[in-house]
PDB file of C-alpha atoms in Angstrom:
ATOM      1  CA  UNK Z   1      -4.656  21.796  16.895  1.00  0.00           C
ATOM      2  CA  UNK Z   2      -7.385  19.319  17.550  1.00  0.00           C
ATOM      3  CA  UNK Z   3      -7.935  17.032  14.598  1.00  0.00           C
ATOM      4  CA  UNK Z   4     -11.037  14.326  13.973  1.00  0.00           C
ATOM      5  CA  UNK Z   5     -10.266  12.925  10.988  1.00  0.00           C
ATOM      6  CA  UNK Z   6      -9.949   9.108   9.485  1.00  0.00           C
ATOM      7  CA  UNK Z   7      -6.656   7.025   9.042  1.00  0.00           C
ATOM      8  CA  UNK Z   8      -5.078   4.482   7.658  1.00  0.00           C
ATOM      9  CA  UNK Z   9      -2.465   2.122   9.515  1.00  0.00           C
ATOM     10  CA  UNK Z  10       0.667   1.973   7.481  1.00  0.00           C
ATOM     11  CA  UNK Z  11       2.968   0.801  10.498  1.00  0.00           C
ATOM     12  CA  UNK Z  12       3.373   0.131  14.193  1.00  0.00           C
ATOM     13  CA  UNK Z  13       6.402   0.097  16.229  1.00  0.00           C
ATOM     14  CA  UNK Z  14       6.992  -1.070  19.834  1.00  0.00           C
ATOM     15  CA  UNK Z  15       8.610   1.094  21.767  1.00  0.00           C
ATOM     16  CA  UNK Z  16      10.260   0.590  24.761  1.00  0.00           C
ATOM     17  CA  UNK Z  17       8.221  -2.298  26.924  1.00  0.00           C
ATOM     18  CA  UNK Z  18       4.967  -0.837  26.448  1.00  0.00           C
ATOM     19  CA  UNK Z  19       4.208   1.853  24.124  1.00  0.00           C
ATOM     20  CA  UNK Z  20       4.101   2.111  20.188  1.00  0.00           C
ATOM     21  CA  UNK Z  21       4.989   4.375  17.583  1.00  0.00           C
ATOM     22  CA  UNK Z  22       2.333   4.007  14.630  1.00  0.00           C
ATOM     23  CA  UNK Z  23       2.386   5.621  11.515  1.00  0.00           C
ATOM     24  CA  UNK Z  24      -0.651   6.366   9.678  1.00  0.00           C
ATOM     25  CA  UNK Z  25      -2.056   7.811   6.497  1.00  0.00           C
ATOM     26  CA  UNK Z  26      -4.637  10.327   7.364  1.00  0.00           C
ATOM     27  CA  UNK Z  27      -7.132  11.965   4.973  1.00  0.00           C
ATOM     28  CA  UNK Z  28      -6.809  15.317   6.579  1.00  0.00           C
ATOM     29  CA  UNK Z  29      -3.289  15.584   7.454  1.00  0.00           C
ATOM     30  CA  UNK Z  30      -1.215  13.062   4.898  1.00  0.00           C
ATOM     31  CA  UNK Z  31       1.162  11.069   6.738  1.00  0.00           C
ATOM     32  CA  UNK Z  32       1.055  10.878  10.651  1.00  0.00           C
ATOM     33  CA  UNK Z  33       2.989   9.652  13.246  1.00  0.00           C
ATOM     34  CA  UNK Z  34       1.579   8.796  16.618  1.00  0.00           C
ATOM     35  CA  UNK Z  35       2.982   7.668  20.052  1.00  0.00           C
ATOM     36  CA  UNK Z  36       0.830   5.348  22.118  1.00  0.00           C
ATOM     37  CA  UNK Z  37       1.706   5.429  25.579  1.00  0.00           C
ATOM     38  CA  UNK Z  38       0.966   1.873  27.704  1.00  0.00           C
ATOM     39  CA  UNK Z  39      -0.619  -0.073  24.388  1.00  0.00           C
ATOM     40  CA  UNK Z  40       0.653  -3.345  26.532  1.00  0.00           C
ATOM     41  CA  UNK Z  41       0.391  -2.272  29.539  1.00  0.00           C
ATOM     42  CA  UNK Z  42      -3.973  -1.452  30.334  1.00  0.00           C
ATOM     43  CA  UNK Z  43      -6.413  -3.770  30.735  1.00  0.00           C
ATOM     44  CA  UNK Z  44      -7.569  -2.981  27.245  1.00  0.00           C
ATOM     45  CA  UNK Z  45      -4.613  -3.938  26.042  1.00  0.00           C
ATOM     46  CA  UNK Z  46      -5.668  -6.445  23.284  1.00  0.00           C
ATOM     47  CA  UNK Z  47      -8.217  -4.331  22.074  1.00  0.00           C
ATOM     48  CA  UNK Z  48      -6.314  -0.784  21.616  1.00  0.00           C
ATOM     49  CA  UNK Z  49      -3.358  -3.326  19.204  1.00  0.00           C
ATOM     50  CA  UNK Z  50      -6.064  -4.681  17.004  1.00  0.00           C
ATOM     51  CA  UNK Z  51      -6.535  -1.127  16.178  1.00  0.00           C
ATOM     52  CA  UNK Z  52      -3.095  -0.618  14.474  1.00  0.00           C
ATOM     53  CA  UNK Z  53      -2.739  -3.839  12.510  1.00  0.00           C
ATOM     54  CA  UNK Z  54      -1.418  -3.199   9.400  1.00  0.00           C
ATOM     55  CA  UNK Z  55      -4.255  -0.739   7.046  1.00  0.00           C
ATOM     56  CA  UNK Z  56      -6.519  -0.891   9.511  1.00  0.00           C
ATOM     57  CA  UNK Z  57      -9.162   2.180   9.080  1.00  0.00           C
ATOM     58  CA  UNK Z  58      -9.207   4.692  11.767  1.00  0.00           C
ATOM     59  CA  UNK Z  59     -11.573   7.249  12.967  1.00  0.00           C
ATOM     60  CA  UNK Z  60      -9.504   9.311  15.031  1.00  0.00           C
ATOM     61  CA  UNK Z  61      -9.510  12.456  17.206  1.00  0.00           C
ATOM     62  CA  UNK Z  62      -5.824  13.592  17.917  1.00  0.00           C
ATOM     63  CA  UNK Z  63      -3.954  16.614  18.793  1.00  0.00           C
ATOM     64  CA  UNK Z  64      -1.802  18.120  16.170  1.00  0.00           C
ATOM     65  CA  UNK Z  65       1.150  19.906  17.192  1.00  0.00           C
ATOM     66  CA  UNK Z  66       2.843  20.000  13.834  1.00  0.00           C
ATOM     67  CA  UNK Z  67       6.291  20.297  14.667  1.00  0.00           C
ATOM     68  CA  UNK Z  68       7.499  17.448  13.291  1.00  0.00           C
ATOM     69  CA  UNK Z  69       7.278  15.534  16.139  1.00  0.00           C
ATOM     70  CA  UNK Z  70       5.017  12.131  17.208  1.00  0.00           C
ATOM     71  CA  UNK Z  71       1.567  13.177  17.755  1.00  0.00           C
ATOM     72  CA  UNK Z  72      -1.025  12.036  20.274  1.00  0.00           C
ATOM     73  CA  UNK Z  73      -4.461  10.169  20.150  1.00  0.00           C
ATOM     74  CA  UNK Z  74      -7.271  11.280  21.566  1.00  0.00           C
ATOM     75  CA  UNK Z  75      -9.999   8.792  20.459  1.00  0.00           C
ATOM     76  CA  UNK Z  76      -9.852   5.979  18.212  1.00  0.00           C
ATOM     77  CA  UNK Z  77     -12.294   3.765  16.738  1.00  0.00           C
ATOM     78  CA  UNK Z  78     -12.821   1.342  13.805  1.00  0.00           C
ATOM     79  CA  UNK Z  79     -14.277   3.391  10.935  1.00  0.00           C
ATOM     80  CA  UNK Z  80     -15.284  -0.053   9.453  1.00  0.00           C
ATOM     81  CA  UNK Z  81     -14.524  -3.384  10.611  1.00  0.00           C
ATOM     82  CA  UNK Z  82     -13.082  -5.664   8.198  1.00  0.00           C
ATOM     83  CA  UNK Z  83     -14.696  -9.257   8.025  1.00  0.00           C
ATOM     84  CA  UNK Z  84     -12.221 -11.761   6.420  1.00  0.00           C
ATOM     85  CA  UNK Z  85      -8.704  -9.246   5.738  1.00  0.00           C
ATOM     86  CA  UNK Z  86      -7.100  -9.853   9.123  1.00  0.00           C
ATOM     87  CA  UNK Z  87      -8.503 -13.910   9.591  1.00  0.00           C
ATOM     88  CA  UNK Z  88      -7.328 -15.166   5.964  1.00  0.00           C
ATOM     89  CA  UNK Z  89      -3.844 -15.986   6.025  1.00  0.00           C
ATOM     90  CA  UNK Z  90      -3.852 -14.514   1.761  1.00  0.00           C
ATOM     91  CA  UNK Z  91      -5.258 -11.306   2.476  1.00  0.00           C
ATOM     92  CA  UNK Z  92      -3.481 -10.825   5.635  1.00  0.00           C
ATOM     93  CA  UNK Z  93       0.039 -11.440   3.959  1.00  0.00           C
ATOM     94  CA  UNK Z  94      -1.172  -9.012   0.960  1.00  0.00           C
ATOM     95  CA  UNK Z  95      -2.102  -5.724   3.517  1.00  0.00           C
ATOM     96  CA  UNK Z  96       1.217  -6.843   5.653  1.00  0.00           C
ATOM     97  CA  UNK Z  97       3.196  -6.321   2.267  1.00  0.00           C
ATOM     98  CA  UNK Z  98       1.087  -3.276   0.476  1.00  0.00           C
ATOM     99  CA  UNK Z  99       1.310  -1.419   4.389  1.00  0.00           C
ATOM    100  CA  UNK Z 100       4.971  -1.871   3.838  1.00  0.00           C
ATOM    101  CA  UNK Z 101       5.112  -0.368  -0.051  1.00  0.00           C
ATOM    102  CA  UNK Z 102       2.729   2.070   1.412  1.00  0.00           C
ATOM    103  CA  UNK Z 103       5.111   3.151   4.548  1.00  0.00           C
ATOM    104  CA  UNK Z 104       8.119   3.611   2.091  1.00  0.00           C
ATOM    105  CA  UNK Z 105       6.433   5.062  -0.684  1.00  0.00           C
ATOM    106  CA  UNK Z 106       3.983   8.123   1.027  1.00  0.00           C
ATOM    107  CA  UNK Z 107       6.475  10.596   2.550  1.00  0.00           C
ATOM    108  CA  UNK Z 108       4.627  14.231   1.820  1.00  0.00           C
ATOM    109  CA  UNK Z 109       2.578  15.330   5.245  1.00  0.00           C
ATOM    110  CA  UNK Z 110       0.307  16.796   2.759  1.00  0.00           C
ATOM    111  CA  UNK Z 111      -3.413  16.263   1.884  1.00  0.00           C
ATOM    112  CA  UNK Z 112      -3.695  13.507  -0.698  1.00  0.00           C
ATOM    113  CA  UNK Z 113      -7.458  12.689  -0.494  1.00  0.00           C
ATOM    114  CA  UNK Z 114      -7.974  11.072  -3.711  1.00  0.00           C
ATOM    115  CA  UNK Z 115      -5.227   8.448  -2.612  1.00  0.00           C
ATOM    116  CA  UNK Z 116      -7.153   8.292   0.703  1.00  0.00           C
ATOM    117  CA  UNK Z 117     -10.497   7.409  -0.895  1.00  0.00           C
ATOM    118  CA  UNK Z 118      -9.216   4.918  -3.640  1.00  0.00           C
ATOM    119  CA  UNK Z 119      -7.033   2.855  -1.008  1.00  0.00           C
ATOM    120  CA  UNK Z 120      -9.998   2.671   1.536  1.00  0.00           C
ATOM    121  CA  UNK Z 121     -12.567   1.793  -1.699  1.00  0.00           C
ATOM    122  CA  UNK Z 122      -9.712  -0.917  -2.335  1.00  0.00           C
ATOM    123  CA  UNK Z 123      -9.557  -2.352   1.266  1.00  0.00           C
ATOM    124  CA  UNK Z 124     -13.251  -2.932   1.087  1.00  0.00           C
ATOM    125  CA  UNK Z 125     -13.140  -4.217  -2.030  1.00  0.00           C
ATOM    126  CA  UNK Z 126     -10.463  -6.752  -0.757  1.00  0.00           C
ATOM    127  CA  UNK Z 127     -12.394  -7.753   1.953  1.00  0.00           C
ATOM    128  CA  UNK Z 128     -15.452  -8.595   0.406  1.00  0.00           C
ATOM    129  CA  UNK Z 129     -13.983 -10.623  -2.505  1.00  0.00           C
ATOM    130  CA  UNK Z 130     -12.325 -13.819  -3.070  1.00  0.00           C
ATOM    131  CA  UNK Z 131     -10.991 -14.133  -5.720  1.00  0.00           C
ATOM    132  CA  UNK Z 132      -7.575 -11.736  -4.991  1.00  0.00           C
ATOM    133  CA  UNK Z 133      -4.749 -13.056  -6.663  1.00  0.00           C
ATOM    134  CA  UNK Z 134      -3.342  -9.779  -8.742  1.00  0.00           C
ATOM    135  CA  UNK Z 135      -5.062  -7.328  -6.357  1.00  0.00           C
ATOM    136  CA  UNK Z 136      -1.711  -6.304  -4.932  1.00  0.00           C
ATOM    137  CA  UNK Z 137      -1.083  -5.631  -8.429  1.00  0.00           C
ATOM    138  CA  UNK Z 138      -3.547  -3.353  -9.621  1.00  0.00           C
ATOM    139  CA  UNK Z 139      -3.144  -1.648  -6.417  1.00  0.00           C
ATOM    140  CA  UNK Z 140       0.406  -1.009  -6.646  1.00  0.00           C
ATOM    141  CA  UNK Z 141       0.249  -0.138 -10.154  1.00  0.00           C
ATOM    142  CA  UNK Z 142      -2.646   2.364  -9.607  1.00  0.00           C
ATOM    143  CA  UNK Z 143      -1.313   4.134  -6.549  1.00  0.00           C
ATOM    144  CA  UNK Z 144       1.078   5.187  -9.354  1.00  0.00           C
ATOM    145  CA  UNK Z 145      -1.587   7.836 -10.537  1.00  0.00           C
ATOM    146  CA  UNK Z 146      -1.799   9.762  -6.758  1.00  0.00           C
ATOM    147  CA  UNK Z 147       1.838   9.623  -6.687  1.00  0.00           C
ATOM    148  CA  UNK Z 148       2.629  10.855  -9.439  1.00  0.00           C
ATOM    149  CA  UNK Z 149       4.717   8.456 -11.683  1.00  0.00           C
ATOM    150  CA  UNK Z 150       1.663   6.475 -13.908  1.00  0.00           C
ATOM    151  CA  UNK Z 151       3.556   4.707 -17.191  1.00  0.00           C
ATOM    152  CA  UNK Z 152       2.810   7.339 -20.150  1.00  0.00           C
ATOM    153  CA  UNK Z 153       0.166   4.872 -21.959  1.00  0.00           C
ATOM    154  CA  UNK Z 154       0.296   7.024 -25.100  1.00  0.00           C
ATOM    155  CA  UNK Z 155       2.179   4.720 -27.509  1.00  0.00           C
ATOM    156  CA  UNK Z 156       0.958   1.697 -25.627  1.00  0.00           C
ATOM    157  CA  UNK Z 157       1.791  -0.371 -29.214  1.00  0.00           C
ATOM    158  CA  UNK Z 158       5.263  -0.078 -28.445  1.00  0.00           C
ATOM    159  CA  UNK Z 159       7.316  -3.074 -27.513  1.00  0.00           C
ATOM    160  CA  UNK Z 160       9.744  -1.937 -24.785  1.00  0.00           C
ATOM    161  CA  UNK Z 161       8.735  -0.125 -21.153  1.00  0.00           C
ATOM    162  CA  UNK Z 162      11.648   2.081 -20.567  1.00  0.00           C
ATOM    163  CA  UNK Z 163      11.471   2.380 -16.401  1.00  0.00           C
ATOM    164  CA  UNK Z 164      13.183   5.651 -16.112  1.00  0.00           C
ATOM    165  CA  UNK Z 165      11.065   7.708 -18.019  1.00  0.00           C
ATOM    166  CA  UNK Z 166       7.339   5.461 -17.681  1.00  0.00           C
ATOM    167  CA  UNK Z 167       7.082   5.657 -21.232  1.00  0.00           C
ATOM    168  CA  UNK Z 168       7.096   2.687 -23.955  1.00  0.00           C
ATOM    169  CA  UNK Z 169       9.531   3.204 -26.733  1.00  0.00           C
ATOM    170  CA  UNK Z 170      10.150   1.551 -29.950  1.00  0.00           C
ATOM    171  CA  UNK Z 171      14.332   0.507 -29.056  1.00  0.00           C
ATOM    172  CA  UNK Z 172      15.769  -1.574 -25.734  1.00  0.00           C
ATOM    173  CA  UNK Z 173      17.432   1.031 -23.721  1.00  0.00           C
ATOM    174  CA  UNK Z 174      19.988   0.219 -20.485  1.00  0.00           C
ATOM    175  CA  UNK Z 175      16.677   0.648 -17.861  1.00  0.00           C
ATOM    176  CA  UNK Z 176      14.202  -1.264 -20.218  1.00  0.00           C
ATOM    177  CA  UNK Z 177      12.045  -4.163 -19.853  1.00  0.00           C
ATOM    178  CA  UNK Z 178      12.147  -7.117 -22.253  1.00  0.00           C
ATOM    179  CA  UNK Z 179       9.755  -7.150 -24.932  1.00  0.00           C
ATOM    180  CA  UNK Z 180       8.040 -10.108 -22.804  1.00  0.00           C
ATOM    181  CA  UNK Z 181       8.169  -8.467 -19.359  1.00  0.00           C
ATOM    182  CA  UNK Z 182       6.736  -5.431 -21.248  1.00  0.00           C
ATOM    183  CA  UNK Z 183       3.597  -6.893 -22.930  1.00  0.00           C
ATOM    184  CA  UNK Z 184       2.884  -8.690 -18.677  1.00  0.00           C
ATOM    185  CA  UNK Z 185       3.425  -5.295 -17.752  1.00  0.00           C
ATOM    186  CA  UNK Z 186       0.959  -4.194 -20.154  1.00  0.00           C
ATOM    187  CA  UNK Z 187      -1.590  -6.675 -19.494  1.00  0.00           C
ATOM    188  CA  UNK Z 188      -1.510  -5.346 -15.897  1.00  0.00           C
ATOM    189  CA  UNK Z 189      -2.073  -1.878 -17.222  1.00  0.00           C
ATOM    190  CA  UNK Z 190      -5.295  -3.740 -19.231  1.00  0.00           C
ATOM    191  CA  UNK Z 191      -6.658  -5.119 -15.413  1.00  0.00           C
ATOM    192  CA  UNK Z 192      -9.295  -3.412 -13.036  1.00  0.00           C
ATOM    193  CA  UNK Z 193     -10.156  -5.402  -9.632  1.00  0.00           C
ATOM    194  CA  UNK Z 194     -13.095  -7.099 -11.360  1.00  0.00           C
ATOM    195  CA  UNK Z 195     -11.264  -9.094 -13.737  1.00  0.00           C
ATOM    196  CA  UNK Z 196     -10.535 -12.118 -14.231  1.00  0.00           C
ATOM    197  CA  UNK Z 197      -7.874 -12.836 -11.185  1.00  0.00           C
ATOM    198  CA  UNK Z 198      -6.134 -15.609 -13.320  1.00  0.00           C
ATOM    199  CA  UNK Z 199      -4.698 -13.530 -15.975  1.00  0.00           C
ATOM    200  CA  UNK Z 200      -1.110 -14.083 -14.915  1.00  0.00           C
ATOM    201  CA  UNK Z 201       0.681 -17.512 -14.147  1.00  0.00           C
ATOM    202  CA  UNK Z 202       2.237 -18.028 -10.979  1.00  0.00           C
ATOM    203  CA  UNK Z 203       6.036 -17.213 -12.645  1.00  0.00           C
ATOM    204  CA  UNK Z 204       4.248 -14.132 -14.535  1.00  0.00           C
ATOM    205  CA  UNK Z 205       2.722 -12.930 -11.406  1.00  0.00           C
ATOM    206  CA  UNK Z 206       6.091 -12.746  -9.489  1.00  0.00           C
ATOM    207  CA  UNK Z 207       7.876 -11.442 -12.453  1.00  0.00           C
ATOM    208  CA  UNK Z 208       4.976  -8.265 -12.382  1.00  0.00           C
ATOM    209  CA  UNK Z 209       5.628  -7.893  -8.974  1.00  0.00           C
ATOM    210  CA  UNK Z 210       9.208  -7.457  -9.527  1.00  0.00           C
ATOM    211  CA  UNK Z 211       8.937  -4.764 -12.679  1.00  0.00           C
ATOM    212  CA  UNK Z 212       6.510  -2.529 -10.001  1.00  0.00           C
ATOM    213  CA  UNK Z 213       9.102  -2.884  -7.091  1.00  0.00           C
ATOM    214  CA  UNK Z 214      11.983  -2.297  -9.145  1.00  0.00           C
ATOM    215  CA  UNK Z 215       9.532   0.806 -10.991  1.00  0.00           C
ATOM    216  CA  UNK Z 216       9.371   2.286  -7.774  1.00  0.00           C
ATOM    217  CA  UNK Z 217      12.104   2.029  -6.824  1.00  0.00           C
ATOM    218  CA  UNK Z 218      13.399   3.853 -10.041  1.00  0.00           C
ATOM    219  CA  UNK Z 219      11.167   6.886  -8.938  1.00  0.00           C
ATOM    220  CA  UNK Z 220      10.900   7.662  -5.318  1.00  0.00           C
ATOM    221  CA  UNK Z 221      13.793   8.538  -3.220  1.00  0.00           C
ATOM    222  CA  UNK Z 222      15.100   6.052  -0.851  1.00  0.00           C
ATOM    223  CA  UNK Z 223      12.429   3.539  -1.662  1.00  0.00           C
ATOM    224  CA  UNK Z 224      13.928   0.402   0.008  1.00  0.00           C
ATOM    225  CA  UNK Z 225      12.500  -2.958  -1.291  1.00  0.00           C
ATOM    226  CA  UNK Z 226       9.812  -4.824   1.221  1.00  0.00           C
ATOM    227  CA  UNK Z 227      10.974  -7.421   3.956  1.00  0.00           C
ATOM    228  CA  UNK Z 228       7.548  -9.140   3.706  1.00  0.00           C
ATOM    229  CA  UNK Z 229       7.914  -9.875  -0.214  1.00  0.00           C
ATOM    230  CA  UNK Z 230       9.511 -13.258   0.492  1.00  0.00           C
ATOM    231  CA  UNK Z 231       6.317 -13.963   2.539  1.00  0.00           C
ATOM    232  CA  UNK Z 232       4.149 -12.956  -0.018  1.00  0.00           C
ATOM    233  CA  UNK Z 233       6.469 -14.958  -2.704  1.00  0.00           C
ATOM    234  CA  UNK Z 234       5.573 -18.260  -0.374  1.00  0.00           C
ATOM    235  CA  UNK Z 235       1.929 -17.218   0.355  1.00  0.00           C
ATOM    236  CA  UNK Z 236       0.999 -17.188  -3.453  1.00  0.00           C
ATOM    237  CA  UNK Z 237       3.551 -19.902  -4.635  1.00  0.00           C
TER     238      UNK Z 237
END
């Protein structure tokens, strides 16, 4: 089946000397895998890699097989170029690590458009702002929603988050947070992109970023924990 849809670039592997597995995010398809035969080896070499750095959006034309085996390219272009994600070393180490959470996290070769269209609103948004400090955050935290495991904000007055369940509770249980990491946890539930980017402290921050790893972890299958965090730890000490 003959596909033109666009994609985003969760991962790229090298294979062999010159080829590369990449994985993408589509918005007609869900999760993709491609193989890219001679990336290395053409004289357009240079040019057909910057296309798969990490959540880089695609406009593709591939063939489908759907067998559960790599698929192949047809055409690619840039649907939109980004202007400062891939040049500044912050954003750059941010997309590196949210590609990762992404690449672990979406697993379902289904349709998931609204996930599509609010991580490519939130690329642009990224690339056209500054000030970016919790946006890894919010995003992480919202992706939540398409995936199916948003904190129950019901009894948001409550002083524990209880991780198992996504629910805040009135007693500590076993896989709680601390009344303190609860109310940061809150106040990230409080934030949209347009806020104020120095809500959190530099301690707070990492201690966020550790409740939404380890709340993922709690509720997807074989979620395994990001080797570019320590990166991003050093990036944003």
């Amino acid at each position: 089946m003959q596909v033109k849809t666009k994609a985003i670039v969760l991962s790229s592997l090298k294979f062999q000397e010159k080829s590369l597995i990449v994985k993408c995010f589509t918005l007609s398809h869900g999760l993709k895998s491609y193989f890219v035969r001679d990336a290395f080896s053409s004289r357009k070499a240079n040019q057909k890699i910057a296309y798969f750095q990490p959540l880089t959006i695609l406009e593709i034309e591939a063939v489908h097989k759907n067998k559960g085996t790599l698929e192949n390219f047809k055409e690619i272009k840039i649907a939109t170029p980004f202007h400062s994600i891939h040049s500044d070393i912050y954003k750059s180490t941010i997309v590196m690590f949210i590609s990762e959470m992404l690449h672990h996290s979406i697993h379902e070769e289904e349709t998931n458009e609204h996930l599509f269209t609010f991580l490519e609103t939130a690329l642009h948004w990224l690339d056209n702002h500054d000030e970016i400090a919790n946006f890894h955050l919010i995003l992480l935290l919202e992706t939540t929603k398409y995936l199916g495991f948003y904190p129950d904000i019901s009894d948001l007055d409550m002083p524990f988050f209880e991780m198992n369940e996504g629910i805040f509770t009135p007693f500590h249980a076993v896989s709680s947070l601390t009344e303190h990491e609860s109310n940061l946890f809150k106040k990230l539930i409080d934030l949209k992109f347009d806020n104020n980017q120095k809500t959190f402290h530099v301690i707070e921050r990492q201690i966020v970023l550790r409740i939404l790893i380890d709340y993922y972890s709690f509720h997807l299958d074989g979620f395994k924990k990001p080797k570019s965090l320590d990166v991003l730890k050093e990036v944003f000490s």
